Amino acid sequence: IFGVIGKTGVVRNLSVIGAKISNRAGVISSYLIGTIENCYVEATITGTANANLNNPIGAIAEKTIGGSLIENCIAVVTVEDGVTTTFAGGIAGQLVGAMKNSYVVNVGGSLGVHDGSANSTGTTENCAPFADLAAFYNAETGADTESFGSIWVFNEGYYPHLDKMEDPFTIEADDTVYQNSTTEITLTNKYPVAFSLKEPVDGVSFEDGVLTVGKDVPVGTQITFVANSLYLPDATAEKTITVAEN
């Protein structure tokens, strides 16, 4: 979003959801001299071919220098299968400044809060990586969520986020589907959700929004889809359709 954040520059209360990182970069800043505070990033690292020791990847900042500060920040990061993360950090790529009270939640991958290289000579205070949401919310060894201000929302089992977040989503599909057919089921949503069959149905598969119904699935079989927000406990939607003869 920002190339250089200068010495007097401050970015705060910013949320970025759905970022894709395929090159050396930081989602909020490439080069941090100033301050990033109370910021949240949810990102997927899809490639790191152009990253190296001096040009790493960071979900929030690529590189920070002495005198800079990242504070009260959280990143939820997915690393796609087969992507190497030698030169990547969950919060900062290369950390030379300070980092306080900041966490990375790994959905896929095992990133630290910075790249862990000899170039990362900065300081961390109350910062940690977590293997998943369960580890993040662990009452004994998890994140110190009480140290964050009221602008943050934490619900166990759900992604943390900044306040005042809404996501009214809907599942769009005809009420009838036919034997031996393939149908696209559309989910209209703003933020990430878990979208699946509510229960397995013999002869039926659902993957990447595409429903496949086998020729032997009995007429009258009901198929129910369910979508649950990854952020909001009360945000959910269901849709039931019925198999008809082709």
Coordinates of N, CA and C in Angstrom, one line a residue:
I1 N 0.8 -1.2 0.0 CA 0.0 0.0 0.0 C 0.9 1.2 0.0
F2 N 1.9 1.3 0.9 CA 2.8 2.4 1.0 C 4.2 1.9 0.7
G3 N 4.9 2.6 -0.1 CA 6.3 2.2 -0.4 C 7.1 2.5 0.8
V4 N 7.5 3.8 1.1 CA 8.3 4.2 2.2 C 7.3 4.9 3.2
I5 N 7.4 4.5 4.5 CA 6.7 5.3 5.5 C 7.9 6.0 6.3
G6 N 7.9 7.3 6.1 CA 9.0 8.1 6.6 C 9.1 8.2 8.2
K7 N 10.1 8.9 8.6 CA 10.4 8.9 10.1 C 9.3 9.4 10.9
T8 N 8.6 10.4 10.4 CA 7.4 10.9 11.2 C 6.1 10.3 10.7
G9 N 6.1 9.4 9.8 CA 4.9 8.8 9.3 C 4.4 7.8 10.3
V10 N 3.0 7.8 10.4 CA 2.4 6.8 11.2 C 1.2 6.2 10.5
V11 N 1.1 4.9 10.4 CA -0.1 4.2 9.9 C -0.7 3.5 11.0
R12 N -2.0 3.7 11.3 CA -2.7 3.1 12.4 C -4.1 2.7 12.0
N13 N -4.6 1.7 12.7 CA -6.0 1.3 12.6 C -6.4 0.9 11.1
L14 N -5.5 0.2 10.5 CA -5.7 -0.2 9.1 C -5.9 -1.7 9.0
S15 N -6.9 -2.2 8.3 CA -7.1 -3.6 8.1 C -7.0 -3.9 6.6
V16 N -6.2 -4.9 6.3 CA -6.1 -5.4 4.9 C -6.4 -6.9 4.9
I17 N -7.5 -7.3 4.1 CA -7.9 -8.7 4.1 C -7.9 -9.2 2.7
G18 N -7.3 -10.3 2.5 CA -7.3 -10.9 1.1 C -6.1 -10.6 0.3
A19 N -5.0 -10.1 0.9 CA -3.8 -9.7 0.1 C -3.2 -11.0 -0.4
K20 N -2.6 -10.8 -1.6 CA -1.8 -11.9 -2.2 C -0.3 -11.4 -2.4
I21 N 0.6 -12.2 -1.9 CA 2.0 -11.8 -2.0 C 2.7 -12.8 -2.9
S22 N 3.3 -12.3 -4.0 CA 4.0 -13.2 -4.9 C 5.4 -12.8 -5.2
N23 N 5.8 -11.7 -4.6 CA 7.1 -11.2 -4.8 C 7.6 -10.5 -3.5
R24 N 8.9 -10.1 -3.5 CA 9.4 -9.4 -2.3 C 8.6 -8.2 -2.1
A25 N 8.0 -8.1 -0.9 CA 7.1 -7.0 -0.6 C 6.7 -7.0 0.8
G26 N 6.1 -5.9 1.3 CA 5.3 -5.9 2.5 C 3.9 -5.3 2.2
V27 N 2.9 -5.9 2.7 CA 1.5 -5.5 2.3 C 1.3 -4.0 2.7
I28 N 1.7 -3.6 3.9 CA 1.4 -2.2 4.3 C 2.6 -1.3 3.9
S29 N 3.8 -1.7 4.0 CA 5.0 -0.9 3.7 C 6.1 -1.8 3.2
S30 N 6.8 -1.3 2.2 CA 8.0 -1.9 1.7 C 9.2 -1.5 2.6
Y31 N 9.3 -0.3 3.0 CA 10.4 0.2 3.8 C 9.9 1.1 4.9
L32 N 10.0 0.6 6.1 CA 9.5 1.3 7.3 C 10.5 2.0 8.0
I33 N 10.4 3.4 8.1 CA 11.2 4.2 8.9 C 10.4 4.7 10.1
G34 N 9.1 4.9 10.0 CA 8.3 5.4 11.0 C 7.6 4.3 11.8
T35 N 6.2 4.4 11.9 CA 5.5 3.6 12.8 C 4.3 3.0 12.2
I36 N 4.0 1.7 12.5 CA 2.8 1.0 12.1 C 2.2 0.5 13.4
E37 N 1.0 0.9 13.7 CA 0.4 0.4 14.9 C -1.1 0.1 14.7
N38 N -1.6 -0.9 15.5 CA -3.0 -1.3 15.5 C -3.4 -1.6 14.0
C39 N -2.6 -2.4 13.3 CA -2.9 -2.8 12.0 C -3.1 -4.3 11.9
Y40 N -3.9 -4.7 10.9 CA -4.2 -6.2 10.7 C -4.1 -6.5 9.2
V41 N -3.4 -7.6 9.0 CA -3.3 -8.1 7.6 C -3.6 -9.6 7.5
E42 N -4.5 -10.0 6.6 CA -4.7 -11.4 6.3 C -4.2 -11.6 4.8
A43 N -3.2 -12.4 4.7 CA -2.6 -12.5 3.4 C -2.2 -14.0 3.0
T44 N -2.1 -14.2 1.8 CA -1.6 -15.5 1.3 C -0.3 -15.3 0.5
I45 N 0.7 -16.0 0.8 CA 2.0 -16.0 0.1 C 1.9 -17.0 -1.0
T46 N 1.9 -16.6 -2.3 CA 1.8 -17.5 -3.4 C 3.1 -17.8 -4.1
G47 N 4.1 -17.0 -3.8 CA 5.4 -17.2 -4.4 C 6.5 -16.3 -3.8
T48 N 7.7 -16.8 -3.8 CA 8.8 -16.1 -3.2 C 10.1 -16.1 -4.1
A49 N 9.9 -16.4 -5.3 CA 11.0 -16.6 -6.2 C 12.0 -15.4 -6.3
N50 N 11.5 -14.2 -6.2 CA 12.3 -13.0 -6.3 C 12.8 -12.5 -4.9
A51 N 12.4 -13.2 -3.8 CA 12.9 -12.7 -2.5 C 14.3 -13.2 -2.2
N52 N 15.0 -12.5 -1.5 CA 16.4 -12.9 -1.1 C 16.7 -12.2 0.3
L53 N 17.9 -12.4 0.7 CA 18.3 -12.0 2.0 C 18.1 -10.5 2.2
N54 N 18.4 -9.7 1.2 CA 18.3 -8.3 1.3 C 16.9 -7.7 0.8
N55 N 16.1 -8.6 0.2 CA 14.8 -8.2 -0.3 C 13.8 -9.3 0.1
P56 N 13.4 -9.3 1.4 CA 12.5 -10.3 1.9 C 11.1 -10.0 1.7
I57 N 10.2 -10.9 2.3 CA 8.8 -10.7 2.3 C 8.3 -10.6 3.7
G58 N 7.4 -9.6 4.0 CA 6.8 -9.5 5.3 C 5.3 -9.2 5.1
A59 N 4.5 -9.8 5.9 CA 3.1 -9.6 5.7 C 2.6 -8.2 6.0
I60 N 3.3 -7.5 6.9 CA 3.0 -6.1 7.2 C 4.1 -5.2 6.6
A61 N 5.4 -5.5 6.9 CA 6.4 -4.6 6.3 C 7.5 -5.5 5.7
E62 N 8.1 -5.1 4.6 CA 9.2 -5.8 4.0 C 10.5 -5.6 4.8
K63 N 10.8 -4.4 5.0 CA 12.1 -4.1 5.7 C 11.8 -2.9 6.7
T64 N 12.4 -3.0 7.9 CA 12.3 -1.9 8.8 C 13.7 -1.5 9.2
I65 N 13.9 -0.2 9.5 CA 15.2 0.2 9.9 C 15.2 0.7 11.4
G66 N 16.4 1.0 11.9 CA 16.6 1.4 13.3 C 15.7 2.6 13.6
G67 N 15.0 2.7 14.7 CA 14.2 3.8 15.0 C 12.7 3.6 14.6
S68 N 12.4 2.6 13.8 CA 11.1 2.3 13.4 C 10.4 1.5 14.4
L69 N 9.0 1.4 14.3 CA 8.3 0.6 15.3 C 7.1 0.0 14.7
I70 N 6.9 -1.3 15.0 CA 5.6 -2.0 14.7 C 5.1 -2.4 16.0
E71 N 3.8 -2.0 16.3 CA 3.2 -2.3 17.6 C 1.8 -2.6 17.5
N72 N 1.3 -3.6 18.3 CA -0.1 -4.0 18.3 C -0.6 -4.3 16.9
C73 N 0.1 -5.2 16.3 CA -0.2 -5.7 14.9 C -0.4 -7.2 14.9
I74 N -1.3 -7.6 14.1 CA -1.5 -9.1 13.9 C -1.6 -9.4 12.4
A75 N -0.9 -10.5 12.0 CA -1.1 -11.0 10.6 C -1.5 -12.4 10.7
V76 N -2.5 -12.8 9.8 CA -2.9 -14.1 9.6 C -2.4 -14.5 8.2
V77 N -1.5 -15.5 8.1 CA -0.8 -15.8 6.9 C -1.0 -17.2 6.5
T78 N -1.3 -17.4 5.2 CA -1.3 -18.7 4.6 C -0.2 -18.8 3.6
V79 N 0.6 -19.9 3.6 CA 1.6 -20.1 2.6 C 1.1 -21.2 1.7
E80 N 1.0 -21.0 0.5 CA 0.6 -22.0 -0.5 C 1.6 -23.2 -0.5
D81 N 1.0 -24.3 -0.8 CA 1.8 -25.6 -0.9 C 3.0 -25.4 -1.9
G82 N 4.2 -25.8 -1.5 CA 5.3 -25.8 -2.3 C 6.1 -24.5 -2.3
V83 N 5.6 -23.5 -1.6 CA 6.3 -22.2 -1.6 C 7.3 -22.2 -0.4
T84 N 8.6 -21.8 -0.7 CA 9.6 -21.8 0.3 C 9.5 -20.4 1.0
T85 N 9.8 -20.4 2.2 CA 9.7 -19.1 3.0 C 11.0 -18.8 3.7
T86 N 12.2 -19.1 3.1 CA 13.4 -18.8 3.7 C 13.6 -17.3 4.0
F87 N 13.1 -16.5 3.1 CA 13.3 -15.1 3.2 C 12.0 -14.4 3.4
A88 N 11.2 -14.9 4.4 CA 9.9 -14.4 4.7 C 9.6 -14.3 6.2
G89 N 8.9 -13.3 6.6 CA 8.5 -13.2 8.0 C 7.0 -12.9 8.1
G90 N 6.4 -13.3 9.2 CA 5.0 -13.2 9.3 C 4.5 -11.7 9.5
I91 N 5.3 -10.9 10.2 CA 5.0 -9.5 10.4 C 6.0 -8.7 9.6
A92 N 7.3 -8.8 9.8 CA 8.3 -8.1 9.0 C 9.2 -9.1 8.3
G93 N 9.7 -8.7 7.1 CA 10.7 -9.5 6.5 C 12.0 -9.3 7.3
Q94 N 12.6 -8.3 7.0 CA 13.9 -7.9 7.7 C 13.6 -6.9 8.8
L95 N 13.9 -7.3 10.1 CA 13.6 -6.4 11.2 C 14.8 -5.8 11.8
V96 N 15.0 -4.5 11.6 CA 16.1 -3.8 12.2 C 15.6 -2.8 13.3
G97 N 14.4 -2.4 13.2 CA 13.7 -1.5 14.2 C 13.2 -2.4 15.3
A98 N 12.1 -1.8 16.0 CA 11.5 -2.5 17.1 C 10.2 -3.1 16.7
M99 N 9.8 -4.1 17.4 CA 8.5 -4.7 17.3 C 7.9 -5.1 18.6
K100 N 6.7 -4.6 18.9 CA 6.1 -4.8 20.2 C 4.7 -5.4 20.1
N101 N 4.4 -6.3 21.0 CA 3.0 -6.8 21.1 C 2.4 -7.1 19.8
S102 N 3.1 -7.9 19.0 CA 2.6 -8.3 17.6 C 2.7 -9.8 17.4
Y103 N 1.8 -10.3 16.6 CA 1.7 -11.8 16.5 C 1.4 -12.1 15.0
V104 N 1.9 -13.3 14.6 CA 1.5 -13.9 13.4 C 0.8 -15.2 13.6
V105 N -0.3 -15.5 13.0 CA -1.0 -16.7 13.1 C -0.8 -17.4 11.7
N106 N -0.2 -18.6 11.8 CA 0.0 -19.4 10.6 C -1.2 -20.3 10.3
V107 N -1.8 -20.0 9.1 CA -2.9 -20.9 8.6 C -2.3 -22.1 7.9
G108 N -1.3 -21.8 7.1 CA -0.5 -22.8 6.4 C 0.9 -22.2 6.4
G109 N 1.9 -23.1 6.8 CA 3.3 -22.6 6.8 C 3.7 -22.5 8.3
S110 N 4.9 -22.0 8.5 CA 5.5 -21.9 9.8 C 6.4 -20.6 9.9
L111 N 5.8 -19.5 9.6 CA 6.6 -18.3 9.6 C 6.8 -17.8 11.1
G112 N 8.0 -17.1 11.3 CA 8.2 -16.4 12.5 C 7.8 -15.0 12.4
V113 N 7.9 -14.2 13.4 CA 7.5 -12.8 13.3 C 8.4 -12.0 12.3
H114 N 9.6 -12.4 12.1 CA 10.5 -11.9 11.1 C 11.2 -13.0 10.4
D115 N 12.1 -12.7 9.4 CA 12.7 -13.8 8.6 C 13.8 -14.6 9.4
G116 N 14.2 -14.2 10.5 CA 15.1 -15.0 11.3 C 16.6 -14.9 10.8
S117 N 16.9 -14.1 9.8 CA 18.2 -14.0 9.3 C 19.1 -13.1 10.1
A118 N 20.4 -13.2 9.8 CA 21.4 -12.4 10.5 C 21.2 -10.9 10.3
N119 N 20.4 -10.5 9.2 CA 20.1 -9.1 8.9 C 19.1 -8.6 9.9
S120 N 18.3 -9.4 10.5 CA 17.2 -9.0 11.4 C 17.8 -8.8 12.8
T121 N 18.3 -7.6 13.0 CA 19.0 -7.3 14.3 C 18.2 -6.5 15.2
G122 N 16.9 -6.3 14.9 CA 16.0 -5.4 15.7 C 15.6 -6.2 17.0
T123 N 14.7 -5.5 17.7 CA 14.2 -6.0 19.0 C 12.8 -6.4 18.9
T124 N 12.4 -7.4 19.7 CA 11.0 -7.8 19.8 C 10.6 -7.9 21.3
E125 N 9.4 -7.5 21.6 CA 8.9 -7.5 22.9 C 7.5 -8.0 22.9
N126 N 7.2 -9.1 23.6 CA 5.9 -9.7 23.6 C 5.4 -9.9 22.2
C127 N 6.2 -10.6 21.4 CA 5.8 -11.0 20.0 C 6.0 -12.5 19.8
A128 N 5.2 -13.1 19.0 CA 5.3 -14.5 18.8 C 4.6 -15.0 17.6
P129 N 5.1 -16.1 17.0 CA 4.3 -16.8 16.0 C 3.5 -17.9 16.6
F130 N 2.4 -18.2 15.9 CA 1.5 -19.3 16.4 C 1.2 -20.2 15.2
A131 N 1.1 -21.5 15.5 CA 1.0 -22.5 14.5 C -0.4 -22.5 13.9
D132 N -1.4 -22.0 14.7 CA -2.8 -22.0 14.2 C -3.6 -21.2 15.2
L133 N -4.9 -21.1 14.9 CA -5.8 -20.3 15.8 C -5.9 -20.9 17.2
A134 N -5.9 -22.2 17.3 CA -6.0 -22.8 18.6 C -4.8 -22.4 19.5
A135 N -3.6 -22.4 18.9 CA -2.4 -21.9 19.7 C -2.5 -20.5 20.0
F136 N -3.0 -19.7 19.1 CA -3.2 -18.2 19.3 C -4.0 -17.9 20.5
Y137 N -5.1 -18.7 20.7 CA -6.1 -18.4 21.7 C -5.9 -19.3 23.0
N138 N -4.8 -20.1 23.0 CA -4.5 -20.9 24.2 C -4.4 -20.1 25.4
A139 N -5.2 -20.4 26.4 CA -5.3 -19.6 27.6 C -3.9 -19.5 28.4
E140 N -3.1 -20.5 28.3 CA -1.8 -20.4 29.0 C -0.6 -20.0 28.2
T141 N -0.6 -20.4 26.9 CA 0.6 -20.1 26.1 C 0.3 -19.2 24.9
G142 N -0.9 -18.8 24.7 CA -1.3 -18.0 23.6 C -1.0 -16.5 23.6
A143 N -1.6 -15.8 22.7 CA -1.4 -14.3 22.6 C -2.0 -13.6 23.8
D144 N -1.4 -12.5 24.2 CA -1.9 -11.6 25.2 C -2.9 -10.7 24.6
T145 N -4.1 -11.1 24.4 CA -5.1 -10.3 23.7 C -5.5 -9.2 24.5
E146 N -5.4 -9.3 25.8 CA -5.9 -8.2 26.7 C -5.0 -6.9 26.6
S147 N -3.8 -7.1 26.0 CA -2.9 -5.9 25.9 C -3.3 -5.1 24.7
F148 N -4.3 -5.6 23.9 CA -4.7 -4.8 22.7 C -5.9 -3.9 23.1
G149 N -6.0 -2.8 22.4 CA -7.1 -1.8 22.8 C -8.5 -2.3 22.3
S150 N -9.5 -1.5 22.7 CA -10.9 -1.9 22.4 C -11.2 -1.9 20.9
I151 N -10.3 -1.4 20.1 CA -10.5 -1.4 18.7 C -10.5 -2.8 18.1
W152 N -9.9 -3.7 18.9 CA -9.7 -5.1 18.4 C -10.9 -6.0 18.9
V153 N -11.2 -7.0 18.1 CA -12.2 -8.0 18.5 C -11.5 -9.4 18.4
F154 N -11.7 -10.2 19.5 CA -11.1 -11.5 19.6 C -12.3 -12.5 20.0
N155 N -12.6 -13.4 19.1 CA -13.5 -14.5 19.4 C -12.8 -15.8 19.2
E156 N -12.7 -16.6 20.2 CA -12.0 -17.9 20.1 C -12.5 -18.7 19.0
G157 N -11.5 -19.2 18.1 CA -11.8 -20.0 17.0 C -12.0 -19.2 15.7
Y158 N -12.0 -17.9 15.8 CA -12.2 -17.0 14.7 C -11.0 -16.1 14.5
Y159 N -10.8 -15.6 13.3 CA -9.7 -14.7 13.0 C -9.9 -13.4 13.8
P160 N -8.8 -12.9 14.4 CA -9.0 -11.5 15.1 C -9.2 -10.5 14.0
H161 N -9.8 -9.4 14.4 CA -10.0 -8.3 13.5 C -10.2 -7.0 14.2
L162 N -10.2 -5.9 13.4 CA -10.5 -4.6 14.0 C -12.1 -4.5 14.1
D163 N -12.5 -3.6 14.9 CA -13.9 -3.5 15.2 C -14.8 -3.0 14.0
K164 N -16.1 -3.1 14.2 CA -17.1 -2.6 13.2 C -17.0 -3.4 11.9
M165 N -16.9 -4.7 12.0 CA -16.8 -5.5 10.8 C -18.2 -6.2 10.5
E166 N -18.7 -6.1 9.3 CA -19.9 -6.8 8.9 C -19.7 -7.5 7.6
D167 N -20.4 -8.6 7.5 CA -20.3 -9.4 6.2 C -21.6 -10.1 6.0
P168 N -22.6 -9.5 5.4 CA -23.9 -10.2 5.1 C -23.7 -10.9 3.8
F169 N -23.5 -12.2 3.9 CA -23.3 -13.0 2.7 C -24.4 -13.9 2.4
T170 N -24.5 -14.3 1.1 CA -25.6 -15.2 0.7 C -25.1 -16.3 -0.2
I171 N -25.8 -17.4 -0.2 CA -25.6 -18.5 -1.1 C -26.6 -18.5 -2.2
E172 N -26.1 -18.4 -3.5 CA -27.1 -18.3 -4.6 C -27.0 -19.6 -5.4
A173 N -28.2 -20.3 -5.5 CA -28.3 -21.5 -6.3 C -29.8 -21.8 -6.5
D174 N -30.1 -22.4 -7.7 CA -31.5 -22.9 -7.9 C -31.9 -23.9 -6.9
D175 N -33.2 -24.0 -6.7 CA -33.8 -24.9 -5.7 C -33.7 -26.4 -6.1
T176 N -33.4 -26.6 -7.4 CA -33.3 -27.9 -8.0 C -32.0 -28.2 -8.7
V177 N -31.5 -29.3 -8.5 CA -30.3 -29.8 -9.3 C -30.6 -31.1 -9.9
Y178 N -30.0 -31.5 -11.0 CA -30.3 -32.7 -11.7 C -29.3 -33.8 -11.5
Q179 N -29.7 -35.0 -11.6 CA -28.8 -36.2 -11.6 C -27.8 -36.0 -12.8
N180 N -26.6 -36.5 -12.6 CA -25.6 -36.6 -13.6 C -25.3 -35.1 -14.1
S181 N -25.1 -34.2 -13.2 CA -24.9 -32.8 -13.7 C -23.8 -32.1 -12.8
T182 N -23.3 -31.0 -13.4 CA -22.4 -30.2 -12.7 C -22.9 -28.8 -12.6
T183 N -22.9 -28.2 -11.4 CA -23.5 -26.9 -11.2 C -22.6 -26.0 -10.4
E184 N -22.5 -24.7 -10.8 CA -21.8 -23.8 -10.0 C -22.7 -23.2 -8.9
I185 N -22.2 -23.2 -7.7 CA -22.9 -22.6 -6.6 C -22.2 -21.3 -6.2
T186 N -22.9 -20.2 -6.2 CA -22.2 -18.9 -6.0 C -22.4 -18.4 -4.5
L187 N -21.3 -18.0 -4.0 CA -21.3 -17.4 -2.6 C -21.0 -15.9 -2.8
T188 N -21.9 -15.0 -2.4 CA -21.6 -13.6 -2.4 C -21.1 -13.2 -1.1
N189 N -19.9 -12.8 -0.9 CA -19.3 -12.5 0.4 C -18.2 -11.4 0.2
K190 N -17.9 -10.8 1.3 CA -16.8 -9.7 1.2 C -15.5 -10.2 1.9
Y191 N -15.7 -11.0 2.9 CA -14.5 -11.5 3.7 C -14.5 -13.0 3.6
P192 N -13.3 -13.6 4.0 CA -13.2 -15.1 3.9 C -14.2 -15.8 4.7
V193 N -14.7 -16.9 4.1 CA -15.6 -17.8 4.8 C -15.2 -19.3 4.6
A194 N -15.7 -20.2 5.4 CA -15.6 -21.6 5.1 C -16.9 -22.0 4.4
F195 N -16.8 -22.6 3.3 CA -18.0 -22.9 2.4 C -17.9 -24.4 2.0
S196 N -18.9 -25.1 2.4 CA -18.9 -26.6 2.2 C -20.3 -27.2 2.3
L197 N -20.3 -28.5 2.1 CA -21.6 -29.2 2.3 C -21.8 -29.4 3.8
K198 N -23.0 -29.2 4.2 CA -23.3 -29.3 5.7 C -23.0 -30.8 6.1
E199 N -23.4 -31.7 5.3 CA -23.2 -33.1 5.6 C -22.8 -33.8 4.3
P200 N -21.9 -34.9 4.3 CA -21.6 -35.6 3.1 C -22.9 -36.3 2.5
V201 N -22.9 -36.3 1.2 CA -24.0 -37.0 0.5 C -23.4 -38.0 -0.5
D202 N -23.8 -39.2 -0.5 CA -23.2 -40.2 -1.4 C -23.5 -39.8 -2.9
G203 N -22.4 -39.9 -3.7 CA -22.5 -39.5 -5.1 C -22.5 -38.1 -5.4
V204 N -22.2 -37.3 -4.3 CA -22.2 -35.8 -4.5 C -20.8 -35.3 -4.1
S205 N -20.2 -34.4 -4.8 CA -19.0 -33.7 -4.4 C -19.1 -32.2 -4.6
F206 N -18.4 -31.5 -3.8 CA -18.5 -30.0 -3.9 C -17.1 -29.5 -3.6
E207 N -16.5 -28.8 -4.6 CA -15.1 -28.3 -4.5 C -15.0 -27.0 -5.3
D208 N -14.4 -26.0 -4.7 CA -14.2 -24.7 -5.3 C -15.4 -24.1 -5.9
G209 N -16.6 -24.3 -5.2 CA -17.8 -23.7 -5.7 C -18.5 -24.5 -6.8
V210 N -18.0 -25.7 -7.1 CA -18.7 -26.5 -8.2 C -19.3 -27.8 -7.6
L211 N -20.6 -28.0 -7.8 CA -21.3 -29.1 -7.3 C -21.4 -30.2 -8.4
T212 N -21.0 -31.4 -8.1 CA -21.2 -32.5 -9.0 C -22.1 -33.5 -8.4
V213 N -23.2 -33.9 -9.2 CA -24.2 -34.8 -8.7 C -24.1 -36.1 -9.7
G214 N -23.9 -37.2 -9.1 CA -23.8 -38.4 -9.9 C -25.1 -38.9 -10.4
K215 N -25.1 -39.8 -11.4 CA -26.3 -40.2 -12.1 C -27.1 -41.1 -11.2
D216 N -26.5 -41.7 -10.2 CA -27.2 -42.6 -9.3 C -27.7 -42.0 -8.0
V217 N -27.6 -40.7 -7.8 CA -28.1 -40.0 -6.6 C -29.6 -40.1 -6.7
P218 N -30.3 -40.6 -5.7 CA -31.7 -40.7 -5.7 C -32.5 -39.4 -5.9
V219 N -33.5 -39.4 -6.7 CA -34.4 -38.2 -6.9 C -35.0 -37.9 -5.5
G220 N -35.0 -36.6 -5.2 CA -35.5 -36.2 -3.9 C -34.5 -36.0 -2.8
T221 N -33.2 -36.4 -3.1 CA -32.1 -36.2 -2.1 C -31.9 -34.7 -1.9
Q222 N -31.8 -34.3 -0.7 CA -31.5 -32.9 -0.4 C -30.1 -32.7 -0.1
I223 N -29.6 -31.6 -0.6 CA -28.2 -31.2 -0.5 C -28.1 -29.9 0.2
T224 N -27.5 -29.8 1.3 CA -27.4 -28.5 2.1 C -26.0 -27.9 2.1
F225 N -25.9 -26.7 1.7 CA -24.6 -26.0 1.8 C -24.6 -25.1 3.0
V226 N -23.4 -24.9 3.6 CA -23.3 -24.0 4.7 C -22.1 -23.1 4.5
A227 N -22.2 -21.9 4.9 CA -21.1 -20.9 4.8 C -21.0 -20.3 6.2
N228 N -19.8 -20.3 6.8 CA -19.5 -19.7 8.1 C -18.4 -18.7 7.9
S229 N -18.6 -17.5 8.5 CA -17.5 -16.5 8.4 C -16.3 -17.0 9.2
L230 N -15.1 -16.6 8.8 CA -13.9 -16.9 9.5 C -13.6 -15.8 10.6
Y231 N -14.4 -14.8 10.5 CA -14.2 -13.6 11.4 C -15.4 -13.4 12.4
L232 N -16.6 -13.7 12.0 CA -17.8 -13.3 12.8 C -18.6 -14.5 13.2
P233 N -18.7 -14.8 14.5 CA -19.4 -16.0 14.9 C -20.9 -16.1 14.5
D234 N -21.5 -14.9 14.4 CA -23.0 -14.9 14.0 C -23.2 -14.8 12.6
A235 N -22.2 -14.8 11.7 CA -22.4 -14.6 10.3 C -22.3 -16.0 9.7
T236 N -23.5 -16.5 9.2 CA -23.6 -17.8 8.7 C -24.8 -17.8 7.7
A237 N -24.7 -18.8 6.7 CA -25.8 -18.9 5.7 C -25.9 -20.4 5.3
E238 N -27.2 -20.8 5.0 CA -27.4 -22.1 4.5 C -28.3 -22.1 3.3
K239 N -28.2 -23.1 2.5 CA -29.1 -23.2 1.3 C -29.2 -24.7 1.0
T240 N -30.5 -25.1 0.9 CA -30.8 -26.5 0.6 C -31.4 -26.6 -0.8
I241 N -30.9 -27.6 -1.6 CA -31.5 -27.8 -2.9 C -31.8 -29.3 -3.0
T242 N -32.7 -29.6 -4.0 CA -33.2 -31.0 -4.1 C -32.8 -31.6 -5.5
V243 N -32.4 -32.9 -5.5 CA -32.1 -33.5 -6.7 C -33.3 -34.0 -7.4
A244 N -33.4 -33.7 -8.7 CA -34.5 -34.0 -9.6 C -34.0 -35.0 -10.7
E245 N -34.9 -35.6 -11.4 CA -34.5 -36.6 -12.4 C -34.1 -35.8 -13.7
N246 N -33.0 -36.2 -14.3 CA -32.5 -35.5 -15.4 C -33.2 -36.0 -16.7

